[in-house]
Amino acid sequence: MEVTVLNLALLICFLLLGLQDVSDAALVDTVCTSGGGECVAVHADAVCDPVNLKCECKTDYIVDPGNADACVQDLDPSLDLPGLEVITTIACTTDGDCTTTDANSICDTTAGKCACKSSYIEQNAGCVTIIDEFTCDSSDATSCSSLDAKSECDATTNKCQCSSGNTAENGVCVAIISGFTCDSSDATSCSSLDAKSECDATTTKCKCSAGNTAENDVCVAIINGFTCDSSDPTSCSNLDAKSECDATTTKCKCSSGNGAVNGVCQTIINGFTCDSSDATSCSSLDAKSECDATTTKCKCSAGNTAENGVCVAILGGYTCDSHHKSCTALDAKSECDTTTSNCKCSSGYTAVNGVCGTEKSSAESVRISWIFVTAVMFVVCCMV
């Protein structure tokens, strides 16, 4: 009987030790699958973190300070954001004193306590990355931005992510344009983050490609994309010298006499590279222009000339003066009308399709008149 009692006592001791070993295994150290069954087995209010595949307490719950295997409702999240602090309570003198507990922690020698390393934050008794791992509250606009100013909470995953116009670099959100360090040998190093950007080989930072500019940290087309200030005459021209702000749309547009080529404003006449096989290649930009098949540049069509970069009719359209802006240089049979300051056909000539043509001479008129009179007299005689 004594042996039996002794054996029973030993068995109970072993069972108690076994239970103690199980309780020492913290909830957050339990490996889980996406289903989360392993976590619920530890505690009903536990779920599986789909990123780390480790158990954690569900939203609005934290690890029980008195039981590492239990979750309790977080009655006042504002008091313990970002979660139950364990790492920061550990005394240390070297990083090794901390990394044995969490590989992503370091020793704050000033405070003599462990702390999560840069770009990490403590949550549920462990250090997690702010971006992609920290469980945030999508109803709180500062849930992520209070930790990383360029981040926001993804309402679908409840994880922090970099906000629009930013990307993660070394675990911290940085502006894509002028902030992200790119690889100039990789053509997609920047464009994969912002389609209208490219890598600046000199600074190794992303910049907006030609014809684009940054607006709210995102590259947009200057022409018809950038929101301008119509009260500021340089709002567009300081981005593209040949552009101006459209007061109606508050978007930049190419100024008179210019057209957009690959997003950049170019002079239409003698500047725009046209397609001679397309009859509207130039006229769609300037109705009085056409494509020069030899130079593949737009030129003013017959009877028109360029004035302030725009094609105007030589006769009645071009502004002339009797000294510096001659009409005869444009149409030899024209002259400047001092009253209207526009070109007109000289005396004895008339306009035909916008070009001054020769009027019939007096001798020719007399000859035609005699032929007409003779014909009439012949008809009269026949009738008699």
mmCIF file of C-alpha atoms in Angstrom:
data_model
loop_
_atom_site.group_PDB
_atom_site.id
_atom_site.type_symbol
_atom_site.label_atom_id
_atom_site.label_comp_id
_atom_site.label_asym_id
_atom_site.label_seq_id
_atom_site.Cartn_x
_atom_site.Cartn_y
_atom_site.Cartn_z
ATOM 1 C CA MET A 1 0.000 0.000 0.000
ATOM 2 C CA GLU A 2 2.834 2.388 0.814
ATOM 3 C CA VAL A 3 4.386 1.777 -2.610
ATOM 4 C CA THR A 4 1.077 2.473 -4.294
ATOM 5 C CA VAL A 5 0.630 5.784 -2.461
ATOM 6 C CA LEU A 6 4.196 6.774 -3.288
ATOM 7 C CA ASN A 7 3.720 5.984 -6.977
ATOM 8 C CA LEU A 8 0.480 7.962 -7.045
ATOM 9 C CA ALA A 9 2.197 10.940 -5.447
ATOM 10 C CA LEU A 10 5.018 10.819 -7.985
ATOM 11 C CA LEU A 11 2.485 10.613 -10.849
ATOM 12 C CA ILE A 12 0.664 13.693 -9.574
ATOM 13 C CA CYS A 13 3.963 15.591 -9.340
ATOM 14 C CA PHE A 14 4.873 14.732 -12.926
ATOM 15 C CA LEU A 15 1.439 15.865 -14.124
ATOM 16 C CA LEU A 16 1.764 19.156 -12.283
ATOM 17 C CA LEU A 17 5.213 19.731 -13.778
ATOM 18 C CA GLY A 18 3.843 18.956 -17.232
ATOM 19 C CA LEU A 19 1.069 21.491 -16.784
ATOM 20 C CA GLN A 20 3.625 24.052 -15.609
ATOM 21 C CA ASP A 21 5.673 23.500 -18.792
ATOM 22 C CA VAL A 22 2.595 24.068 -20.972
ATOM 23 C CA SER A 23 1.715 27.277 -19.139
ATOM 24 C CA ASP A 24 5.249 28.581 -19.661
ATOM 25 C CA ALA A 25 4.704 28.494 -23.445
ATOM 26 C CA ALA A 26 3.264 31.969 -24.141
ATOM 27 C CA LEU A 27 0.319 32.363 -26.489
ATOM 28 C CA VAL A 28 2.288 34.637 -28.816
ATOM 29 C CA ASP A 29 4.949 31.935 -29.292
ATOM 30 C CA THR A 30 2.461 29.367 -30.584
ATOM 31 C CA VAL A 31 2.904 28.595 -34.289
ATOM 32 C CA CYS A 32 -0.389 28.490 -36.170
ATOM 33 C CA THR A 33 -1.971 27.998 -39.575
ATOM 34 C CA SER A 34 -4.318 30.373 -41.343
ATOM 35 C CA GLY A 35 -7.330 28.589 -39.851
ATOM 36 C CA GLY A 36 -6.286 29.586 -36.336
ATOM 37 C CA GLY A 37 -7.412 26.358 -34.669
ATOM 38 C CA GLU A 38 -4.139 26.101 -32.775
ATOM 39 C CA CYS A 39 -4.768 29.531 -31.226
ATOM 40 C CA VAL A 40 -8.366 28.919 -30.202
ATOM 41 C CA ALA A 41 -7.137 25.753 -28.496
ATOM 42 C CA VAL A 42 -4.969 27.944 -26.261
ATOM 43 C CA HIS A 43 -7.628 30.579 -25.667
ATOM 44 C CA ALA A 44 -11.052 31.246 -27.189
ATOM 45 C CA ASP A 45 -10.211 34.895 -27.930
ATOM 46 C CA ALA A 46 -6.986 34.128 -29.797
ATOM 47 C CA VAL A 47 -6.503 34.259 -33.586
ATOM 48 C CA CYS A 48 -3.697 33.494 -36.014
ATOM 49 C CA ASP A 49 -1.631 36.389 -37.384
ATOM 50 C CA PRO A 50 -1.630 35.656 -41.167
ATOM 51 C CA VAL A 51 1.745 37.383 -41.608
ATOM 52 C CA ASN A 52 3.821 35.892 -38.769
ATOM 53 C CA LEU A 53 1.755 32.680 -38.440
ATOM 54 C CA LYS A 54 1.908 33.146 -34.679
ATOM 55 C CA CYS A 55 -1.042 33.374 -32.313
ATOM 56 C CA GLU A 56 -2.224 36.742 -31.030
ATOM 57 C CA CYS A 57 -5.261 38.099 -29.248
ATOM 58 C CA LYS A 58 -8.120 39.198 -31.462
ATOM 59 C CA THR A 59 -8.969 42.866 -32.023
ATOM 60 C CA ASP A 60 -9.779 44.781 -28.827
ATOM 61 C CA TYR A 61 -8.146 42.054 -26.712
ATOM 62 C CA ILE A 62 -4.668 41.895 -25.172
ATOM 63 C CA VAL A 63 -2.554 39.225 -23.492
ATOM 64 C CA ASP A 64 -3.559 38.881 -19.855
ATOM 65 C CA PRO A 65 -0.762 40.497 -17.769
ATOM 66 C CA GLY A 66 -1.157 37.683 -15.232
ATOM 67 C CA ASN A 67 -1.413 34.790 -17.725
ATOM 68 C CA ALA A 68 0.621 34.705 -20.944
ATOM 69 C CA ASP A 69 -1.763 32.074 -22.368
ATOM 70 C CA ALA A 70 -4.946 34.110 -21.935
ATOM 71 C CA CYS A 71 -6.556 37.050 -23.695
ATOM 72 C CA VAL A 72 -8.546 39.683 -21.862
ATOM 73 C CA GLN A 73 -10.615 42.526 -23.244
ATOM 74 C CA ASP A 74 -8.654 45.734 -23.661
ATOM 75 C CA LEU A 75 -10.957 48.059 -21.724
ATOM 76 C CA ASP A 76 -9.013 51.226 -22.559
ATOM 77 C CA PRO A 77 -6.751 50.829 -25.636
ATOM 78 C CA SER A 78 -5.571 54.427 -25.300
ATOM 79 C CA LEU A 79 -3.708 53.506 -22.141
ATOM 80 C CA ASP A 80 -1.663 50.679 -23.575
ATOM 81 C CA LEU A 81 -1.363 51.375 -27.343
ATOM 82 C CA PRO A 82 0.337 49.608 -29.074
ATOM 83 C CA GLY A 83 -0.389 46.671 -26.742
ATOM 84 C CA LEU A 84 0.830 44.896 -23.673
ATOM 85 C CA GLU A 85 4.388 45.956 -22.933
ATOM 86 C CA VAL A 86 6.776 43.214 -21.918
ATOM 87 C CA ILE A 87 9.942 43.938 -23.861
ATOM 88 C CA THR A 88 10.330 47.412 -22.364
ATOM 89 C CA THR A 89 10.178 46.044 -18.824
ATOM 90 C CA ILE A 90 13.279 43.875 -19.236
ATOM 91 C CA ALA A 91 16.434 45.324 -17.655
ATOM 92 C CA CYS A 92 19.525 45.158 -19.860
ATOM 93 C CA THR A 93 23.108 46.255 -20.323
ATOM 94 C CA THR A 94 23.740 44.846 -23.806
ATOM 95 C CA ASP A 95 21.607 43.975 -26.844
ATOM 96 C CA GLY A 96 22.128 40.312 -26.038
ATOM 97 C CA ASP A 97 20.067 40.717 -22.883
ATOM 98 C CA CYS A 98 17.127 41.652 -25.123
ATOM 99 C CA THR A 99 17.513 39.548 -28.270
ATOM 100 C CA THR A 100 17.176 36.361 -26.241
ATOM 101 C CA THR A 101 13.587 37.458 -25.641
ATOM 102 C CA ASP A 102 12.898 39.057 -29.035
ATOM 103 C CA ALA A 103 15.288 39.070 -31.982
ATOM 104 C CA ASN A 104 13.971 42.465 -33.097
ATOM 105 C CA SER A 105 14.792 44.227 -29.829
ATOM 106 C CA ILE A 106 17.840 46.153 -28.641
ATOM 107 C CA CYS A 107 19.081 47.535 -25.346
ATOM 108 C CA ASP A 108 18.361 51.177 -24.637
ATOM 109 C CA THR A 109 21.489 51.820 -22.574
ATOM 110 C CA THR A 110 20.184 55.204 -21.434
ATOM 111 C CA ALA A 111 17.038 53.751 -19.897
ATOM 112 C CA GLY A 112 18.664 50.431 -19.058
ATOM 113 C CA LYS A 113 15.653 48.678 -20.580
ATOM 114 C CA CYS A 114 15.018 46.697 -23.741
ATOM 115 C CA ALA A 115 13.271 48.394 -26.649
ATOM 116 C CA CYS A 116 12.139 47.403 -30.128
ATOM 117 C CA LYS A 117 14.630 48.392 -32.787
ATOM 118 C CA SER A 118 13.948 51.091 -35.380
ATOM 119 C CA SER A 119 10.815 50.583 -37.526
ATOM 120 C CA TYR A 120 9.470 48.040 -34.992
ATOM 121 C CA ILE A 121 6.881 48.523 -32.271
ATOM 122 C CA GLU A 122 5.847 46.367 -29.331
ATOM 123 C CA GLN A 123 2.508 44.634 -29.632
ATOM 124 C CA ASN A 124 1.234 41.597 -27.726
ATOM 125 C CA ALA A 125 4.528 41.170 -25.852
ATOM 126 C CA GLY A 126 6.684 41.147 -28.970
ATOM 127 C CA CYS A 127 8.347 43.488 -31.460
ATOM 128 C CA VAL A 128 6.560 43.680 -34.828
ATOM 129 C CA THR A 129 7.228 45.827 -37.876
ATOM 130 C CA ILE A 130 5.045 48.921 -37.995
ATOM 131 C CA ILE A 131 4.450 48.383 -41.701
ATOM 132 C CA ASP A 132 2.630 45.141 -42.636
ATOM 133 C CA GLU A 133 2.679 43.561 -39.141
ATOM 134 C CA PHE A 134 1.275 45.971 -36.564
ATOM 135 C CA THR A 135 -2.458 45.404 -36.034
ATOM 136 C CA CYS A 136 -4.108 48.802 -36.369
ATOM 137 C CA ASP A 137 -7.544 50.277 -35.821
ATOM 138 C CA SER A 138 -9.045 51.471 -39.108
ATOM 139 C CA SER A 139 -11.558 53.629 -37.226
ATOM 140 C CA ASP A 140 -8.676 55.637 -35.737
ATOM 141 C CA ALA A 141 -7.060 57.934 -38.312
ATOM 142 C CA THR A 142 -3.871 58.131 -36.247
ATOM 143 C CA SER A 143 -3.561 54.432 -35.456
ATOM 144 C CA CYS A 144 -0.649 54.122 -37.900
ATOM 145 C CA SER A 145 0.372 57.703 -38.655
ATOM 146 C CA SER A 146 1.223 58.251 -34.992
ATOM 147 C CA LEU A 147 3.888 55.567 -35.437
ATOM 148 C CA ASP A 148 4.969 56.418 -38.999
ATOM 149 C CA ALA A 149 3.747 59.760 -40.342
ATOM 150 C CA LYS A 150 3.592 58.469 -43.923
ATOM 151 C CA SER A 151 1.479 55.405 -43.112
ATOM 152 C CA GLU A 152 -2.224 54.594 -42.768
ATOM 153 C CA CYS A 153 -4.378 51.678 -41.611
ATOM 154 C CA ASP A 154 -5.570 49.244 -44.282
ATOM 155 C CA ALA A 155 -9.226 48.610 -43.448
ATOM 156 C CA THR A 156 -9.116 45.206 -45.146
ATOM 157 C CA THR A 157 -6.090 43.699 -43.404
ATOM 158 C CA ASN A 158 -6.044 45.940 -40.303
ATOM 159 C CA LYS A 159 -2.321 46.337 -40.855
ATOM 160 C CA CYS A 160 -0.360 49.551 -41.360
ATOM 161 C CA GLN A 161 0.718 50.361 -44.894
ATOM 162 C CA CYS A 162 2.455 53.308 -46.536
ATOM 163 C CA SER A 163 0.010 55.975 -47.664
ATOM 164 C CA SER A 164 -0.372 57.076 -51.285
ATOM 165 C CA GLY A 165 2.825 58.505 -52.755
ATOM 166 C CA ASN A 166 5.020 56.673 -50.256
ATOM 167 C CA THR A 167 6.764 53.301 -50.083
ATOM 168 C CA ALA A 168 8.628 51.275 -47.474
ATOM 169 C CA GLU A 169 12.419 51.496 -47.365
ATOM 170 C CA ASN A 170 14.241 49.715 -44.537
ATOM 171 C CA GLY A 171 10.909 49.331 -42.768
ATOM 172 C CA VAL A 172 10.099 53.051 -42.829
ATOM 173 C CA CYS A 173 7.719 54.826 -45.222
ATOM 174 C CA VAL A 174 9.447 57.396 -47.436
ATOM 175 C CA ALA A 175 8.149 59.570 -50.260
ATOM 176 C CA ILE A 176 8.592 57.794 -53.598
ATOM 177 C CA ILE A 177 9.543 61.053 -55.300
ATOM 178 C CA SER A 178 12.847 62.462 -53.986
ATOM 179 C CA GLY A 179 12.832 60.079 -51.028
ATOM 180 C CA PHE A 180 13.154 56.488 -52.223
ATOM 181 C CA THR A 181 16.680 55.326 -53.109
ATOM 182 C CA CYS A 182 16.446 53.774 -56.563
ATOM 183 C CA ASP A 183 18.646 51.686 -58.848
ATOM 184 C CA SER A 184 19.458 53.604 -62.038
ATOM 185 C CA SER A 185 20.379 50.324 -63.783
ATOM 186 C CA ASP A 186 16.823 49.061 -63.271
ATOM 187 C CA ALA A 187 14.369 50.784 -65.598
ATOM 188 C CA THR A 188 11.445 49.834 -63.354
ATOM 189 C CA SER A 189 13.056 50.786 -60.038
ATOM 190 C CA CYS A 190 10.807 53.862 -59.791
ATOM 191 C CA SER A 191 8.108 53.322 -62.429
ATOM 192 C CA SER A 192 6.966 50.165 -60.619
ATOM 193 C CA LEU A 193 6.083 52.449 -57.692
ATOM 194 C CA ASP A 194 4.836 55.449 -59.700
ATOM 195 C CA ALA A 195 4.226 54.891 -63.424
ATOM 196 C CA LYS A 196 5.158 58.486 -64.280
ATOM 197 C CA SER A 197 8.512 58.437 -62.480
ATOM 198 C CA GLU A 198 12.094 57.416 -63.272
ATOM 199 C CA CYS A 199 15.387 57.047 -61.429
ATOM 200 C CA ASP A 200 17.713 60.043 -61.393
ATOM 201 C CA ALA A 201 21.152 58.558 -62.073
ATOM 202 C CA THR A 202 22.856 61.472 -60.301
ATOM 203 C CA THR A 203 20.933 61.493 -57.020
ATOM 204 C CA THR A 204 19.706 57.842 -57.159
ATOM 205 C CA LYS A 205 16.320 59.168 -56.087
ATOM 206 C CA CYS A 206 13.052 58.806 -57.961
ATOM 207 C CA LYS A 207 11.846 61.835 -59.903
ATOM 208 C CA CYS A 208 8.884 62.539 -62.160
ATOM 209 C CA SER A 209 9.677 61.774 -65.792
ATOM 210 C CA ALA A 210 9.594 64.413 -68.549
ATOM 211 C CA GLY A 211 6.176 65.991 -68.969
ATOM 212 C CA ASN A 212 5.132 65.146 -65.407
ATOM 213 C CA THR A 213 5.346 66.816 -61.999
ATOM 214 C CA ALA A 214 4.604 65.869 -58.398
ATOM 215 C CA GLU A 215 1.223 66.760 -56.932
ATOM 216 C CA ASN A 216 0.346 65.429 -53.465
ATOM 217 C CA ASP A 217 3.468 63.215 -53.639
ATOM 218 C CA VAL A 218 2.252 61.533 -56.857
ATOM 219 C CA CYS A 219 3.488 62.261 -60.393
ATOM 220 C CA VAL A 220 0.813 63.676 -62.703
ATOM 221 C CA ALA A 221 0.974 64.938 -66.283
ATOM 222 C CA ILE A 222 1.711 68.672 -66.392
ATOM 223 C CA ILE A 223 -0.615 69.177 -69.366
ATOM 224 C CA ASN A 224 -4.255 68.431 -68.490
ATOM 225 C CA GLY A 225 -3.207 66.801 -65.217
ATOM 226 C CA PHE A 226 -1.622 69.288 -62.828
ATOM 227 C CA THR A 227 -4.057 71.508 -60.908
ATOM 228 C CA CYS A 228 -2.891 75.081 -61.421
ATOM 229 C CA ASP A 229 -3.654 78.502 -59.990
ATOM 230 C CA SER A 230 -5.132 80.766 -62.658
ATOM 231 C CA SER A 231 -4.245 83.819 -60.557
ATOM 232 C CA ASP A 232 -0.551 82.897 -60.766
ATOM 233 C CA PRO A 233 0.813 83.426 -64.305
ATOM 234 C CA THR A 234 3.779 81.142 -63.555
ATOM 235 C CA SER A 235 1.730 78.293 -62.071
ATOM 236 C CA CYS A 236 2.187 76.268 -65.275
ATOM 237 C CA SER A 237 4.953 78.038 -67.151
ATOM 238 C CA ASN A 238 7.477 77.315 -64.408
ATOM 239 C CA LEU A 239 6.831 73.611 -65.123
ATOM 240 C CA ASP A 240 6.606 73.905 -68.926
ATOM 241 C CA ALA A 241 7.662 77.238 -70.421
ATOM 242 C CA LYS A 242 5.167 76.883 -73.285
ATOM 243 C CA SER A 243 2.142 76.235 -71.061
ATOM 244 C CA GLU A 244 -0.428 78.309 -69.215
ATOM 245 C CA CYS A 245 -3.248 77.766 -66.733
ATOM 246 C CA ASP A 246 -6.737 77.230 -68.132
ATOM 247 C CA ALA A 247 -8.978 79.371 -65.901
ATOM 248 C CA THR A 248 -11.989 77.162 -66.651
ATOM 249 C CA THR A 249 -10.516 73.729 -65.876
ATOM 250 C CA THR A 250 -7.687 74.932 -63.564
ATOM 251 C CA LYS A 251 -5.432 72.529 -65.460
ATOM 252 C CA CYS A 252 -2.294 73.395 -67.395
ATOM 253 C CA LYS A 253 -2.578 73.574 -71.171
ATOM 254 C CA CYS A 254 -0.175 74.437 -73.976
ATOM 255 C CA SER A 255 -0.228 78.157 -74.706
ATOM 256 C CA SER A 256 -1.290 79.564 -78.066
ATOM 257 C CA GLY A 257 0.903 78.343 -80.913
ATOM 258 C CA ASN A 258 2.046 75.251 -79.035
ATOM 259 C CA GLY A 259 0.948 71.635 -78.879
ATOM 260 C CA ALA A 260 1.720 68.712 -76.572
ATOM 261 C CA VAL A 261 4.232 66.112 -77.812
ATOM 262 C CA ASN A 262 4.782 63.232 -75.377
ATOM 263 C CA GLY A 263 3.389 65.441 -72.647
ATOM 264 C CA VAL A 264 5.684 68.389 -73.382
ATOM 265 C CA CYS A 265 4.540 71.571 -75.133
ATOM 266 C CA GLN A 266 6.306 72.299 -78.406
ATOM 267 C CA THR A 267 6.003 75.076 -80.961
ATOM 268 C CA ILE A 268 3.603 73.800 -83.623
ATOM 269 C CA ILE A 269 4.999 75.688 -86.624
ATOM 270 C CA ASN A 270 8.513 74.461 -87.481
ATOM 271 C CA GLY A 271 8.693 72.651 -84.156
ATOM 272 C CA PHE A 272 6.131 69.855 -84.048
ATOM 273 C CA THR A 273 7.213 66.633 -85.781
ATOM 274 C CA CYS A 274 4.280 65.639 -87.943
ATOM 275 C CA ASP A 275 3.161 62.658 -90.014
ATOM 276 C CA SER A 276 2.912 63.588 -93.683
ATOM 277 C CA SER A 277 0.638 60.587 -94.319
ATOM 278 C CA ASP A 278 -1.901 62.026 -91.873
ATOM 279 C CA ALA A 279 -3.732 65.014 -93.330
ATOM 280 C CA THR A 280 -4.752 66.213 -89.877
ATOM 281 C CA SER A 281 -1.369 65.747 -88.193
ATOM 282 C CA CYS A 282 -0.852 69.527 -88.150
ATOM 283 C CA SER A 283 -4.284 70.989 -88.919
ATOM 284 C CA SER A 284 -5.696 69.361 -85.774
ATOM 285 C CA LEU A 285 -3.309 71.619 -83.826
ATOM 286 C CA ASP A 286 -3.513 74.686 -86.083
ATOM 287 C CA ALA A 287 -6.295 74.762 -88.673
ATOM 288 C CA LYS A 288 -4.207 76.851 -91.093
ATOM 289 C CA SER A 289 -1.206 74.525 -91.054
ATOM 290 C CA GLU A 290 -0.069 71.401 -92.898
ATOM 291 C CA CYS A 291 2.751 68.881 -92.689
ATOM 292 C CA ASP A 292 5.869 69.546 -94.734
ATOM 293 C CA ALA A 293 6.724 66.146 -96.238
ATOM 294 C CA THR A 294 10.396 67.109 -96.565
ATOM 295 C CA THR A 295 11.091 68.357 -93.047
ATOM 296 C CA THR A 296 8.217 66.464 -91.312
ATOM 297 C CA LYS A 297 7.533 69.706 -89.447
ATOM 298 C CA CYS A 298 4.305 71.678 -89.446
ATOM 299 C CA LYS A 299 4.176 74.760 -91.650
ATOM 300 C CA CYS A 300 1.517 77.312 -92.482
ATOM 301 C CA SER A 301 -0.500 76.316 -95.533
ATOM 302 C CA ALA A 302 -0.643 78.431 -98.715
ATOM 303 C CA GLY A 303 -2.062 81.911 -98.131
ATOM 304 C CA ASN A 304 -1.149 81.871 -94.446
ATOM 305 C CA THR A 305 1.852 82.866 -92.354
ATOM 306 C CA ALA A 306 2.972 82.518 -88.748
ATOM 307 C CA GLU A 307 2.334 85.365 -86.342
ATOM 308 C CA ASN A 308 3.119 84.864 -82.665
ATOM 309 C CA GLY A 309 3.471 81.145 -83.352
ATOM 310 C CA VAL A 310 0.002 80.817 -84.900
ATOM 311 C CA CYS A 311 -0.876 80.629 -88.580
ATOM 312 C CA VAL A 312 -2.998 83.552 -89.799
ATOM 313 C CA ALA A 313 -4.237 84.514 -93.237
ATOM 314 C CA ILE A 314 -1.776 86.814 -94.996
ATOM 315 C CA LEU A 315 -4.637 88.882 -96.439
ATOM 316 C CA GLY A 316 -6.797 90.431 -93.759
ATOM 317 C CA GLY A 317 -5.160 88.508 -90.936
ATOM 318 C CA TYR A 318 -1.462 89.304 -90.712
ATOM 319 C CA THR A 319 -0.649 92.524 -88.816
ATOM 320 C CA CYS A 320 1.651 94.651 -90.937
ATOM 321 C CA ASP A 321 3.282 98.073 -91.001
ATOM 322 C CA SER A 322 4.846 100.003 -93.826
ATOM 323 C CA HIS A 323 8.400 99.574 -92.540
ATOM 324 C CA HIS A 324 9.245 96.447 -90.510
ATOM 325 C CA LYS A 325 6.459 93.953 -91.167
ATOM 326 C CA SER A 326 6.192 93.924 -94.904
ATOM 327 C CA CYS A 327 3.382 92.308 -96.844
ATOM 328 C CA THR A 328 5.239 91.992 -100.149
ATOM 329 C CA ALA A 329 7.680 89.560 -98.513
ATOM 330 C CA LEU A 330 4.727 87.242 -97.952
ATOM 331 C CA ASP A 331 2.782 87.976 -101.130
ATOM 332 C CA ALA A 332 4.535 89.981 -103.828
ATOM 333 C CA LYS A 333 1.233 91.354 -105.069
ATOM 334 C CA SER A 334 0.121 92.656 -101.694
ATOM 335 C CA GLU A 335 0.663 95.762 -99.647
ATOM 336 C CA CYS A 336 -0.076 97.008 -96.145
ATOM 337 C CA ASP A 337 -3.403 98.705 -95.619
ATOM 338 C CA THR A 338 -2.503 101.663 -93.386
ATOM 339 C CA THR A 339 -6.081 101.892 -92.154
ATOM 340 C CA THR A 340 -6.511 98.312 -90.914
ATOM 341 C CA SER A 341 -2.789 97.406 -90.516
ATOM 342 C CA ASN A 342 -3.557 94.207 -92.427
ATOM 343 C CA CYS A 343 -2.218 93.029 -95.757
ATOM 344 C CA LYS A 344 -4.358 93.546 -98.853
ATOM 345 C CA CYS A 345 -3.891 92.935 -102.548
ATOM 346 C CA SER A 346 -2.210 95.797 -104.371
ATOM 347 C CA SER A 347 -4.116 97.852 -106.941
ATOM 348 C CA GLY A 348 -4.869 95.795 -110.040
ATOM 349 C CA TYR A 349 -4.869 92.468 -108.185
ATOM 350 C CA THR A 350 -7.538 90.455 -106.439
ATOM 351 C CA ALA A 351 -7.495 87.622 -103.915
ATOM 352 C CA VAL A 352 -7.964 84.072 -105.166
ATOM 353 C CA ASN A 353 -7.923 81.348 -102.448
ATOM 354 C CA GLY A 354 -6.131 83.709 -100.104
ATOM 355 C CA VAL A 355 -3.462 84.685 -102.653
ATOM 356 C CA CYS A 356 -3.357 87.852 -104.724
ATOM 357 C CA GLY A 357 -3.880 87.066 -108.431
ATOM 358 C CA THR A 358 -3.502 89.280 -111.572
ATOM 359 C CA GLU A 359 -6.591 91.118 -112.772
ATOM 360 C CA LYS A 360 -7.334 91.021 -116.520
ATOM 361 C CA SER A 361 -5.595 93.897 -118.406
ATOM 362 C CA SER A 362 -7.496 96.760 -120.098
ATOM 363 C CA ALA A 363 -6.463 95.571 -123.570
ATOM 364 C CA GLU A 364 -7.778 92.114 -122.810
ATOM 365 C CA SER A 365 -11.035 93.608 -121.560
ATOM 366 C CA VAL A 366 -11.414 95.724 -124.772
ATOM 367 C CA ARG A 367 -10.740 92.670 -126.966
ATOM 368 C CA ILE A 368 -13.366 90.631 -125.173
ATOM 369 C CA SER A 369 -15.839 93.545 -125.438
ATOM 370 C CA TRP A 370 -15.366 93.772 -129.262
ATOM 371 C CA ILE A 371 -15.859 90.045 -129.597
ATOM 372 C CA PHE A 372 -19.092 90.327 -127.632
ATOM 373 C CA VAL A 373 -20.357 93.299 -129.699
ATOM 374 C CA THR A 374 -19.533 91.513 -132.987
ATOM 375 C CA ALA A 375 -21.379 88.421 -131.839
ATOM 376 C CA VAL A 376 -24.457 90.460 -130.927
ATOM 377 C CA MET A 377 -24.468 92.263 -134.320
ATOM 378 C CA PHE A 378 -24.211 88.931 -136.148
ATOM 379 C CA VAL A 379 -27.247 87.586 -134.312
ATOM 380 C CA VAL A 380 -29.258 90.736 -135.077
ATOM 381 C CA CYS A 381 -28.408 90.602 -138.779
ATOM 382 C CA CYS A 382 -29.468 86.966 -138.999
ATOM 383 C CA MET A 383 -32.772 87.757 -137.439
ATOM 384 C CA VAL A 384 -33.431 90.490 -140.043
#
